[in-house]
Tab-separated table of C-alpha atoms in Angstrom:
chain	number	residue	atom	x	y	z
A	27	MET	CA	183.036	238.990	97.443
A	28	THR	CA	182.755	237.842	93.585
A	29	TRP	CA	183.108	234.739	92.262
A	30	ASP	CA	183.351	232.927	89.011
A	31	GLU	CA	181.605	230.062	90.162
A	32	GLU	CA	180.440	228.256	93.314
A	33	HIS	CA	180.515	224.629	94.354
A	34	ASP	CA	179.670	222.872	97.839
A	35	VAL	CA	183.284	221.000	98.105
A	36	VAL	CA	186.307	221.877	95.881
A	37	VAL	CA	188.963	219.013	95.892
A	38	VAL	CA	192.412	219.903	94.708
A	39	GLY	CA	194.335	217.154	93.314
A	40	ALA	CA	193.618	213.992	91.670
A	41	GLY	CA	195.381	211.039	93.329
A	42	GLY	CA	193.793	208.361	95.165
A	43	GLY	CA	193.095	210.584	98.000
A	44	GLY	CA	191.528	213.328	96.078
A	45	LEU	CA	189.494	211.045	93.834
A	46	THR	CA	188.183	209.222	97.121
A	47	GLY	CA	187.412	212.936	98.670
A	48	ALA	CA	185.486	213.651	95.424
A	49	TRP	CA	183.693	210.382	95.240
A	50	ALA	CA	182.660	210.640	99.232
A	51	ALA	CA	181.455	214.240	98.619
A	52	ALA	CA	179.245	213.433	95.529
A	53	ARG	CA	177.735	210.257	96.955
A	54	ALA	CA	176.643	212.443	100.058
A	55	GLY	CA	174.942	214.323	97.570
A	56	LEU	CA	177.120	217.272	97.502
A	57	ASP	CA	178.279	219.381	94.449
A	58	VAL	CA	181.793	218.808	93.797
A	59	LEU	CA	184.669	220.069	91.577
A	60	LEU	CA	187.968	218.622	91.586
A	61	VAL	CA	190.767	220.583	90.336
A	62	GLU	CA	194.122	218.964	88.756
A	63	ALA	CA	197.264	220.965	87.927
A	64	SER	CA	198.348	218.220	85.081
A	65	ASP	CA	196.536	216.648	82.239
A	66	ARG	CA	196.100	213.460	83.756
A	67	TYR	CA	194.382	211.952	86.626
A	68	GLY	CA	196.195	209.713	89.403
A	69	GLY	CA	198.966	211.342	90.928
A	70	THR	CA	201.459	209.172	92.439
A	71	THR	CA	199.294	206.791	93.102
A	72	ALA	CA	198.978	206.023	89.379
A	73	TYR	CA	203.011	205.292	89.145
A	74	SER	CA	202.621	203.099	92.615
A	75	GLY	CA	201.474	199.325	92.878
A	76	GLY	CA	198.173	200.825	94.329
A	77	GLY	CA	197.983	198.698	97.493
A	78	MET	CA	196.105	200.397	100.577
A	79	TRP	CA	196.901	199.103	103.978
A	80	PHE	CA	193.609	198.909	105.996
A	81	PRO	CA	194.038	196.652	108.664
A	82	GLY	CA	190.876	194.169	109.474
A	83	ASN	CA	188.747	195.429	106.410
A	84	ALA	CA	185.900	193.343	104.875
A	85	VAL	CA	188.075	192.533	102.073
A	86	LEU	CA	190.647	190.764	104.168
A	87	ARG	CA	187.977	189.182	105.955
A	88	ASP	CA	185.838	187.631	102.932
A	89	GLY	CA	189.257	186.589	101.425
A	90	GLY	CA	190.162	184.363	104.959
A	91	VAL	CA	192.930	186.770	106.085
A	92	ALA	CA	192.429	187.027	109.641
A	93	ASP	CA	193.476	190.218	111.748
A	94	ASP	CA	192.978	191.916	114.830
A	95	ALA	CA	192.332	195.487	115.392
A	96	ASP	CA	194.132	195.911	118.780
A	97	GLU	CA	197.157	194.091	117.252
A	98	ALA	CA	197.414	196.226	114.348
A	99	ARG	CA	196.838	199.353	116.512
A	100	ASP	CA	199.532	198.265	118.741
A	101	TYR	CA	201.736	197.471	115.976
A	102	PHE	CA	201.221	201.149	114.376
A	103	ARG	CA	201.854	202.588	117.690
A	104	ALA	CA	205.040	200.497	118.317
A	105	VAL	CA	206.477	201.427	115.043
A	106	VAL	CA	205.321	205.179	115.057
A	107	GLY	CA	205.963	205.918	118.262
A	108	ASP	CA	204.532	209.467	119.667
A	109	ARG	CA	205.970	211.325	116.550
A	110	THR	CA	202.292	211.985	115.603
A	111	PRO	CA	199.618	212.505	117.822
A	112	GLN	CA	197.886	209.023	118.945
A	113	THR	CA	194.412	210.867	118.065
A	114	LEU	CA	195.612	210.927	114.614
A	115	GLN	CA	196.621	207.511	114.283
A	116	ASP	CA	193.504	206.023	116.061
A	117	ALA	CA	191.605	208.123	113.209
A	118	PHE	CA	193.646	206.493	110.760
A	119	LEU	CA	193.230	202.789	111.728
A	120	ALA	CA	189.486	203.199	112.529
A	121	ALA	CA	188.643	205.291	109.452
A	122	GLY	CA	190.189	202.186	107.087
A	123	PRO	CA	187.361	199.545	107.877
A	124	ARG	CA	184.739	201.870	107.398
A	125	LEU	CA	185.689	203.619	104.213
A	126	VAL	CA	186.322	199.912	102.626
A	127	ASP	CA	182.653	199.031	103.952
A	128	GLU	CA	181.552	202.230	102.106
A	129	LEU	CA	183.746	201.742	98.689
A	130	LEU	CA	182.375	198.456	98.255
A	131	THR	CA	178.753	199.520	97.996
A	132	ASP	CA	179.730	200.798	94.497
A	133	GLU	CA	180.000	197.939	91.713
A	134	ALA	CA	182.652	199.998	90.122
A	135	LEU	CA	185.112	199.598	93.246
A	136	VAL	CA	186.153	195.948	93.438
A	137	PHE	CA	189.143	194.548	95.495
A	138	GLU	CA	191.216	191.507	96.600
A	139	PRO	CA	193.676	190.739	99.143
A	140	PHE	CA	197.496	191.200	98.463
A	141	PRO	CA	200.210	189.385	100.153
A	142	TRP	CA	202.788	191.733	100.992
A	143	PRO	CA	204.597	191.863	104.589
A	144	ASP	CA	204.320	194.884	106.954
A	145	TYR	CA	207.709	196.355	106.890
A	146	TYR	CA	208.654	195.957	110.768
A	147	GLY	CA	208.269	192.362	110.628
A	148	GLY	CA	210.135	191.861	114.233
A	149	VAL	CA	207.330	193.917	116.076
A	150	PRO	CA	204.441	192.190	117.831
A	151	GLY	CA	201.326	192.558	115.575
A	152	ALA	CA	203.220	192.754	112.055
A	153	ARG	CA	201.374	190.470	109.544
A	154	GLU	CA	202.216	189.099	106.242
A	155	VAL	CA	198.862	190.269	104.483
A	156	ARG	CA	196.954	193.509	105.486
A	157	GLN	CA	197.106	195.239	101.817
A	158	ILE	CA	194.331	195.014	99.350
A	159	ARG	CA	194.467	196.203	95.720
A	160	ALA	CA	191.673	197.062	93.060
A	161	LEU	CA	191.047	194.573	90.846
A	162	THR	CA	192.567	194.611	87.202
A	163	LEU	CA	190.347	197.158	84.733
A	164	ASP	CA	189.866	197.100	81.311
A	165	PRO	CA	190.366	200.705	79.947
A	166	ALA	CA	187.436	200.464	77.678
A	167	GLU	CA	185.025	200.536	80.404
A	168	LEU	CA	185.979	204.424	80.933
A	169	GLY	CA	184.997	205.269	77.546
A	170	PRO	CA	186.432	208.771	77.167
A	171	LEU	CA	188.044	208.929	80.462
A	172	ALA	CA	190.429	206.050	79.348
A	173	GLY	CA	193.096	208.443	78.209
A	174	THR	CA	192.897	210.618	81.135
A	175	VAL	CA	194.503	208.224	83.557
A	176	ARG	CA	198.104	208.756	84.215
A	177	PRO	CA	200.535	206.145	82.728
A	178	THR	CA	202.863	204.336	84.827
A	179	LEU	CA	206.447	205.651	85.225
A	180	LYS	CA	207.928	203.511	82.127
A	181	VAL	CA	205.186	204.712	79.989
A	182	ASP	CA	205.409	208.466	81.229
A	183	ARG	CA	209.128	208.765	81.648
A	184	ALA	CA	210.774	206.105	79.405
A	185	GLY	CA	208.060	205.940	76.437
A	186	GLU	CA	207.181	202.178	76.668
A	187	HIS	CA	203.928	200.891	75.315
A	188	ALA	CA	201.081	201.370	77.599
A	189	PRO	CA	199.826	197.758	78.860
A	190	ALA	CA	196.494	196.606	77.774
A	191	GLU	CA	194.877	196.564	81.361
A	192	LEU	CA	195.313	199.135	83.902
A	193	VAL	CA	196.726	197.238	86.868
A	194	GLY	CA	197.840	198.082	90.413
A	195	GLY	CA	197.700	202.132	90.837
A	196	GLN	CA	196.189	202.746	87.470
A	197	ALA	CA	193.619	200.290	88.305
A	198	LEU	CA	192.765	201.865	91.658
A	199	ILE	CA	192.610	205.290	89.725
A	200	GLY	CA	190.604	203.925	86.885
A	201	ARG	CA	187.869	202.466	89.081
A	202	LEU	CA	187.632	205.539	91.067
A	203	LEU	CA	187.016	207.594	87.766
A	204	LEU	CA	184.638	205.248	86.809
A	205	ALA	CA	182.680	205.593	90.096
A	206	LEU	CA	182.912	209.289	89.938
A	207	SER	CA	181.642	209.374	86.111
A	208	ARG	CA	178.235	207.718	87.430
A	209	LEU	CA	177.867	210.588	89.947
A	210	PRO	CA	176.356	213.755	88.097
A	211	GLN	CA	177.508	215.978	91.099
A	212	ALA	CA	181.109	215.513	90.396
A	213	GLN	CA	182.973	217.856	87.993
A	214	LEU	CA	186.758	216.988	87.021
A	215	ARG	CA	188.867	219.746	85.805
A	216	PRO	CA	192.592	219.134	84.634
A	217	GLU	CA	195.151	221.623	83.735
A	218	THR	CA	193.986	223.689	86.605
A	219	ALA	CA	196.342	224.494	89.683
A	220	CYS	CA	194.978	225.764	93.041
A	221	ALA	CA	196.827	229.574	93.082
A	222	GLU	CA	195.685	230.855	96.044
A	223	LEU	CA	193.201	230.245	99.347
A	224	VAL	CA	190.464	232.591	99.783
A	225	VAL	CA	189.938	233.504	103.438
A	226	ASP	CA	186.851	235.328	104.660
A	227	GLY	CA	186.356	235.966	108.484
A	228	GLY	CA	189.146	233.354	109.093
A	229	ARG	CA	187.475	230.506	107.060
A	230	VAL	CA	188.400	229.381	104.164
A	231	VAL	CA	185.877	230.010	101.436
A	232	GLY	CA	187.224	229.266	98.389
A	233	ILE	CA	190.315	228.904	95.777
A	234	VAL	CA	192.114	230.891	92.877
A	235	THR	CA	192.636	228.655	90.247
A	236	GLU	CA	195.041	229.307	87.011
A	237	ASN	CA	194.718	227.483	83.869
A	238	ALA	CA	195.474	228.580	80.132
A	239	ASP	CA	191.917	230.731	80.486
A	240	GLY	CA	193.672	232.567	83.244
A	241	PRO	CA	192.657	233.070	87.099
A	242	ARG	CA	189.074	231.868	88.288
A	243	ARG	CA	187.949	232.507	91.548
A	244	ILE	CA	185.863	229.587	93.033
A	245	ARG	CA	183.740	229.520	96.194
A	246	ALA	CA	183.480	226.313	98.133
A	247	ARG	CA	180.612	226.712	100.416
A	248	ARG	CA	181.170	223.458	102.635
A	249	GLY	CA	185.166	223.313	102.347
A	250	VAL	CA	188.292	222.896	100.204
A	251	LEU	CA	190.558	219.425	100.503
A	252	ILE	CA	193.689	219.815	99.725
A	253	ALA	CA	195.267	216.462	98.484
A	254	SER	CA	197.547	217.428	95.534
A	255	GLY	CA	200.772	215.587	96.609
A	256	GLY	CA	203.958	216.867	97.922
A	257	PHE	CA	206.935	218.802	97.028
A	258	GLU	CA	209.479	216.062	95.998
A	259	GLN	CA	209.728	217.820	92.183
A	260	ASN	CA	210.419	221.485	93.551
A	261	ALA	CA	213.997	221.809	94.005
A	262	ALA	CA	214.016	225.020	95.834
A	263	MET	CA	211.396	223.930	98.120
A	264	ARG	CA	213.625	220.668	99.038
A	265	THR	CA	216.243	222.705	99.949
A	266	GLU	CA	214.576	225.226	102.033
A	267	HIS	CA	213.420	222.244	103.861
A	268	GLY	CA	216.516	220.116	104.334
A	269	VAL	CA	214.927	217.203	102.277
A	270	PRO	CA	217.580	214.869	101.274
A	271	GLY	CA	218.334	213.446	97.950
A	272	SER	CA	217.450	215.747	94.526
A	273	VAL	CA	214.505	216.151	92.275
A	274	THR	CA	216.727	214.019	90.004
A	275	GLY	CA	215.697	210.857	92.594
A	276	ALA	CA	212.115	211.737	92.736
A	277	MET	CA	209.571	209.287	91.533
A	278	GLY	CA	206.835	211.557	91.827
A	279	PRO	CA	204.951	213.256	88.802
A	280	GLU	CA	206.390	216.378	87.861
A	281	GLY	CA	203.611	218.553	88.669
A	282	ASN	CA	204.425	217.628	92.555
A	283	GLN	CA	205.642	221.380	93.222
A	284	GLY	CA	203.929	221.943	96.724
A	285	ARG	CA	202.109	225.053	95.360
A	286	ALA	CA	198.817	224.244	97.222
A	287	ILE	CA	200.728	223.535	100.514
A	288	ARG	CA	202.262	226.855	99.604
A	289	ALA	CA	198.848	228.451	99.277
A	290	ALA	CA	198.227	227.396	102.771
A	291	ILE	CA	201.168	228.063	104.599
A	292	ASP	CA	200.388	231.627	103.185
A	293	ILE	CA	197.250	231.935	105.250
A	294	GLY	CA	199.003	230.748	108.301
A	295	ALA	CA	198.816	226.975	108.324
A	296	ASP	CA	201.417	224.956	110.395
A	297	THR	CA	203.349	222.372	108.649
A	298	ASP	CA	205.520	219.015	109.925
A	299	LEU	CA	207.593	216.787	109.155
A	300	MET	CA	208.870	218.912	106.097
A	301	ASP	CA	212.319	217.441	105.898
A	302	GLN	CA	210.937	213.856	105.354
A	303	ALA	CA	209.998	211.195	102.208
A	304	TRP	CA	209.198	207.904	101.465
A	305	TRP	CA	212.685	206.831	100.857
A	306	ALA	CA	214.478	204.102	98.699
A	307	PRO	CA	217.686	203.115	97.307
A	308	GLY	CA	218.039	204.272	93.887
A	309	LEU	CA	219.856	202.587	90.927
A	310	ALA	CA	222.124	205.542	89.458
A	311	HIS	CA	221.346	205.919	85.500
A	312	PRO	CA	223.877	207.149	83.115
A	313	ASP	CA	221.171	210.231	82.367
A	314	GLY	CA	222.189	211.571	85.848
A	315	THR	CA	218.798	210.105	87.648
A	316	THR	CA	218.438	207.506	90.170
A	317	SER	CA	215.240	205.284	90.221
A	318	PHE	CA	213.355	203.515	93.083
A	319	SER	CA	214.692	200.058	93.235
A	320	LEU	CA	213.877	196.951	95.225
A	321	TRP	CA	213.883	193.194	94.727
A	322	PHE	CA	217.321	192.395	95.172
A	323	THR	CA	218.661	188.599	94.356
A	324	GLY	CA	221.901	189.413	95.343
A	325	GLY	CA	224.882	191.797	96.305
A	326	ILE	CA	225.680	193.776	99.114
A	327	PHE	CA	225.705	197.448	99.846
A	328	VAL	CA	229.524	198.977	100.680
A	329	ASP	CA	230.238	202.405	102.203
A	330	ARG	CA	233.361	204.601	101.650
A	331	ASP	CA	235.554	201.888	103.920
A	332	GLY	CA	234.056	198.834	101.531
A	333	ARG	CA	232.027	197.595	104.452
A	334	ARG	CA	228.371	196.610	104.697
A	335	PHE	CA	226.458	199.250	106.321
A	336	VAL	CA	222.451	197.814	105.984
A	337	ASN	CA	220.244	194.911	105.722
A	338	GLU	CA	220.413	194.839	101.672
A	339	SER	CA	216.783	193.185	101.760
A	340	LEU	CA	215.218	195.502	104.366
A	341	PRO	CA	212.103	197.464	103.055
A	342	TYR	CA	213.121	200.057	100.508
A	343	ASP	CA	212.156	202.800	103.288
A	344	ARG	CA	214.292	201.706	106.117
A	345	ILE	CA	217.370	201.153	103.524
A	346	GLY	CA	216.968	204.918	102.364
A	347	ARG	CA	217.106	205.855	106.022
A	348	ALA	CA	220.237	203.697	106.748
A	349	VAL	CA	222.001	205.641	103.622
A	350	ILE	CA	220.976	209.057	104.837
A	351	ASP	CA	222.251	208.023	108.380
A	352	GLY	CA	225.486	207.329	106.669
A	353	GLN	CA	225.591	210.395	104.760
A	354	ARG	CA	225.187	212.739	107.695
A	355	ALA	CA	227.934	210.562	109.348
A	356	GLY	CA	230.273	211.182	106.594
A	357	THR	CA	230.659	207.214	105.866
A	358	VAL	CA	228.443	206.988	102.655
A	359	GLY	CA	228.814	209.145	99.820
A	360	THR	CA	226.149	210.653	97.661
A	361	THR	CA	226.951	207.312	95.620
A	362	TYR	CA	227.505	204.180	97.231
A	363	TRP	CA	228.103	200.839	95.417
A	364	MET	CA	226.440	197.295	95.259
A	365	VAL	CA	228.994	194.594	94.752
A	366	TYR	CA	228.178	191.403	93.244
A	367	ASP	CA	229.139	188.455	91.473
A	368	ASP	CA	228.965	187.359	87.820
A	369	ARG	CA	226.099	184.738	88.323
A	370	GLU	CA	223.598	186.642	86.698
A	371	GLY	CA	226.443	188.525	84.431
A	372	LEU	CA	226.967	192.494	84.359
A	373	ALA	CA	223.789	193.676	85.326
A	374	PRO	CA	223.055	194.281	89.233
A	375	PRO	CA	221.182	191.704	90.670
A	376	VAL	CA	217.907	194.041	90.849
A	377	ARG	CA	214.274	192.914	89.475
A	378	SER	CA	212.753	196.374	89.893
A	379	THR	CA	214.379	199.135	88.945
A	380	THR	CA	211.055	201.003	88.244
A	381	LEU	CA	212.385	202.704	85.076
A	382	PRO	CA	213.853	200.756	82.034
A	383	LEU	CA	217.809	200.172	81.835
A	384	ALA	CA	219.793	201.911	79.157
A	385	PRO	CA	222.195	199.975	77.330
A	386	GLN	CA	224.481	198.507	79.571
A	387	GLU	CA	227.668	200.047	77.866
A	388	GLU	CA	226.027	203.245	78.680
A	389	TYR	CA	226.483	202.573	82.327
A	390	VAL	CA	230.200	201.491	81.975
A	391	ALA	CA	230.970	204.343	79.780
A	392	ALA	CA	229.526	206.678	82.364
A	393	GLY	CA	231.543	205.047	85.359
A	394	LEU	CA	228.440	203.403	86.951
A	395	TRP	CA	229.461	199.760	86.582
A	396	HIS	CA	232.573	198.504	87.009
A	397	THR	CA	233.933	194.805	86.355
A	398	ALA	CA	237.150	193.373	87.854
A	399	ASP	CA	238.783	189.738	87.884
A	400	THR	CA	239.720	190.279	91.320
A	401	LEU	CA	237.648	192.391	94.417
A	402	GLY	CA	241.114	193.989	95.010
A	403	GLY	CA	240.899	195.417	91.224
A	404	LEU	CA	237.350	196.318	91.962
A	405	ALA	CA	237.839	198.212	95.038
A	406	GLU	CA	240.531	200.176	93.169
A	407	ALA	CA	237.765	201.105	90.568
A	408	ILE	CA	235.433	202.030	93.073
A	409	GLY	CA	237.395	203.984	95.570
A	410	VAL	CA	237.403	201.875	98.459
A	411	PRO	CA	240.346	199.932	100.448
A	412	ALA	CA	240.971	196.715	98.901
A	413	GLU	CA	241.710	194.804	102.090
A	414	GLU	CA	238.687	196.306	103.697
A	415	LEU	CA	236.080	194.788	100.562
A	416	GLU	CA	237.991	191.519	100.840
A	417	ALA	CA	237.258	191.161	104.517
A	418	THR	CA	233.658	192.544	104.292
A	419	VAL	CA	232.987	189.964	101.153
A	420	GLN	CA	234.792	186.862	102.929
A	421	ARG	CA	232.795	187.652	106.070
A	422	PHE	CA	229.325	187.911	104.093
A	423	ASN	CA	229.983	184.856	102.375
A	424	GLY	CA	230.329	182.891	105.880
A	425	PHE	CA	227.315	184.251	106.441
A	426	ALA	CA	225.750	183.066	103.213
A	427	GLU	CA	226.848	179.726	104.180
A	428	THR	CA	225.733	179.153	107.948
A	429	GLY	CA	222.412	181.277	106.579
A	430	ARG	CA	222.673	183.796	109.302
A	431	ASP	CA	223.659	187.542	109.218
A	432	ASP	CA	225.166	188.470	112.297
A	433	ASP	CA	225.864	191.872	111.438
A	434	HIS	CA	222.467	193.155	109.730
A	435	GLY	CA	220.007	190.501	110.051
A	436	ARG	CA	219.534	190.027	106.632
A	437	GLY	CA	216.556	187.236	106.296
A	438	ASP	CA	215.283	187.621	109.842
A	439	GLU	CA	212.135	189.272	108.848
A	440	PRO	CA	209.101	187.710	106.432
A	441	TYR	CA	210.083	190.920	103.976
A	442	ASP	CA	213.549	190.330	103.790
A	443	ARG	CA	212.683	186.869	102.256
A	444	ALA	CA	209.655	188.022	100.383
A	445	PHE	CA	211.857	187.962	97.070
A	446	SER	CA	213.745	184.817	97.405
A	447	GLY	CA	210.668	182.426	97.807
A	448	GLY	CA	210.781	182.526	101.360
A	449	GLY	CA	214.348	181.216	101.298
A	450	SER	CA	217.571	182.750	102.625
A	451	PRO	CA	218.363	186.230	100.748
A	452	LEU	CA	222.176	185.601	101.440
A	453	VAL	CA	223.948	184.668	98.287
A	454	PRO	CA	227.458	184.290	98.206
A	455	ILE	CA	229.645	186.705	96.317
A	456	ALA	CA	232.366	184.005	94.878
A	457	GLU	CA	231.755	183.708	91.197
A	458	GLY	CA	234.347	186.015	89.319
A	459	PRO	CA	234.487	188.562	87.817
A	460	PHE	CA	233.359	190.958	90.283
A	461	HIS	CA	230.903	193.755	89.649
A	462	ALA	CA	230.098	197.163	91.372
A	463	ALA	CA	227.124	199.320	90.420
A	464	ALA	CA	226.379	202.758	91.702
A	465	PHE	CA	223.269	203.711	94.038
A	466	GLY	CA	222.128	206.758	95.067
A	467	LEU	CA	219.153	208.296	97.252
A	468	SER	CA	215.519	207.733	95.700
A	469	ASP	CA	212.249	208.704	97.122
A	470	LEU	CA	208.399	208.222	96.218
A	471	GLY	CA	207.553	211.783	97.588
A	472	THR	CA	207.932	214.009	100.217
A	473	LYS	CA	205.951	212.986	103.112
A	474	GLY	CA	205.846	216.549	105.033
A	475	GLY	CA	202.733	218.961	104.756
A	476	LEU	CA	200.090	220.577	106.604
A	477	ARG	CA	199.541	219.521	110.145
A	478	THR	CA	196.020	218.359	111.019
A	479	ASP	CA	193.533	216.960	113.572
A	480	GLU	CA	191.948	213.825	113.519
A	481	HIS	CA	189.113	215.287	111.104
A	482	ALA	CA	191.643	216.263	108.518
A	483	ARG	CA	190.968	219.742	109.359
A	484	VAL	CA	194.347	222.051	108.898
A	485	LEU	CA	195.734	223.415	112.056
A	486	ALA	CA	197.063	227.119	112.376
A	487	ARG	CA	200.747	227.961	113.552
A	488	ASP	CA	198.699	228.584	116.856
A	489	GLY	CA	197.170	225.114	116.917
A	490	GLU	CA	193.859	226.220	116.289
A	491	VAL	CA	191.662	224.766	113.509
A	492	ILE	CA	191.496	226.741	109.943
A	493	PRO	CA	187.647	226.591	109.533
A	494	GLY	CA	187.034	225.085	105.882
A	495	LEU	CA	190.353	223.865	105.113
A	496	TYR	CA	190.963	219.981	104.979
A	497	ALA	CA	194.124	218.138	103.713
A	498	ALA	CA	195.339	214.482	103.023
A	499	GLY	CA	198.161	212.721	101.354
A	500	ASN	CA	201.284	213.865	100.775
A	501	SER	CA	200.091	217.207	101.369
A	502	MET	CA	199.263	216.392	105.211
A	503	ALA	CA	201.986	215.475	107.342
A	504	ALA	CA	202.052	211.917	107.430
A	505	VAL	CA	200.177	210.031	110.166
A	506	SER	CA	203.254	207.607	110.334
A	507	GLY	CA	205.376	210.248	111.198
A	508	THR	CA	209.281	209.656	110.149
A	509	THR	CA	208.647	205.795	109.436
A	510	TYR	CA	207.186	203.810	106.516
A	511	PRO	CA	205.057	200.881	108.687
A	512	ALA	CA	203.832	198.803	105.532
A	513	GLY	CA	203.559	199.123	101.955
A	514	GLY	CA	200.179	200.615	100.914
A	515	ASN	CA	200.267	202.879	104.078
A	516	PRO	CA	200.624	206.097	102.285
A	517	ILE	CA	197.568	205.442	99.714
A	518	ALA	CA	195.655	203.993	102.739
A	519	ALA	CA	196.363	207.183	104.692
A	520	SER	CA	195.905	209.597	101.713
A	521	MET	CA	192.055	208.045	101.144
A	522	ALA	CA	190.986	207.415	104.897
A	523	PHE	CA	191.626	211.324	105.588
A	524	SER	CA	190.094	212.637	102.455
A	525	HIS	CA	187.031	210.578	103.490
A	526	LEU	CA	187.013	211.560	107.109
A	527	ALA	CA	187.155	215.177	105.701
A	528	ILE	CA	184.111	214.860	103.689
A	529	GLN	CA	182.888	213.045	106.701
A	530	HIS	CA	183.290	216.079	108.845
A	531	LEU	CA	182.113	218.824	106.846
A	532	THR	CA	179.128	216.934	105.977
A	533	GLU	CA	178.016	216.382	109.484
A	534	SER	CA	178.944	219.736	110.768
A	535	GLU	CA	177.060	221.503	107.865
A	536	GLU	CA	174.119	218.985	109.033
A	537	ARG	CA	174.432	220.180	112.847
């Protein structure tokens, strides 16, 4: 075969996982090329809070946070069940602390514990602090790379001014880029997409890239790692695999089209969880989009019959799945409503809508926000039975008075109280006029992708390993299956399996 260039390792995608893989390979002395389809580095990680869920790691211990590996494993298994192989689950949990130890050997990579309750607080082994996150970073430290970090969603999509410092997911991406910039073995190539995988004798030996200069054949002597995100922005691919929701509610970067996943499928790779995503309730906006929303300080969600159908203070993925269940049952529409009173005014009691709000009058004009002096009048405006809505609010107000939600358990788990200062999240709906805001389904990215083993090696449809090909992040079928065990789980899994991939291709070559 003829090649335009050669490297030991080719990494596809520059999110938290891809950058971790490139860093690990370069630290091992390998010649690494990282290609990124967009003009910015960071992927979905840069949009996120940047939390990493690595139970029992050194940063937690040094911060005085006690954790037990056996309890963490029992918790993860109880939540995920047998939807994914235990070997895969165990590999993830064991890899996390080892990866953190290695990251801490690089002075550019500095972390701190981040309090954020696990998402199934009623399951034994759940903890209120298991996440870590990168310390804030001054962009000036990145020099010429400072402008290459993907902005936050509010900056990228809404044109807000960028904050002075890199925080959360941006800090993680910035620190990984800083670490990589000090390793001469690593090359970063933006605006370069992976169009094909090259196979020779059943082994993946390289990729074909496309950019403004045309196609280029790049050999990977050790292996190719696909960590290029999901396909949430690809409407046709969502329809093909039956992913609920639409691109109008997708929070991932526009470049997340699943092209590298497709390239692997074309050479016989197996997939799993292709109808799944990291779900969330999404506030509906006048431009037709819905945006990931959390931190509700009041309000209840009602279905087509004017009845509550979910604990509104649950972690976002669990609410999203309740919405999907209701939609499949026909009780919840594509649009559903948050009902609340006037104690905070017209705007819904939502502290984080991911994207900034448009002027209030635009929501009213679009029929997305309604107001009425009575609950009966509000019911008529949003098309639900008045008697049912009135009874629902009366019953909920009774729960607020007693502090116990007998219908949906709102307030029973630590996460439920994370945004109410530890107090009850049950706020009565009593101060007129009454309001309703339209919500839809949103997602933080698809989580279905290439099926792998515990070394992140991609498997063929017959279950055999495809030599030379690895996957991680949202390009890989999620280790957590159909659940979202904890905040920081997606980024942590992406980083952990990228690291496992590099460990395997390095050790197997040495043997």
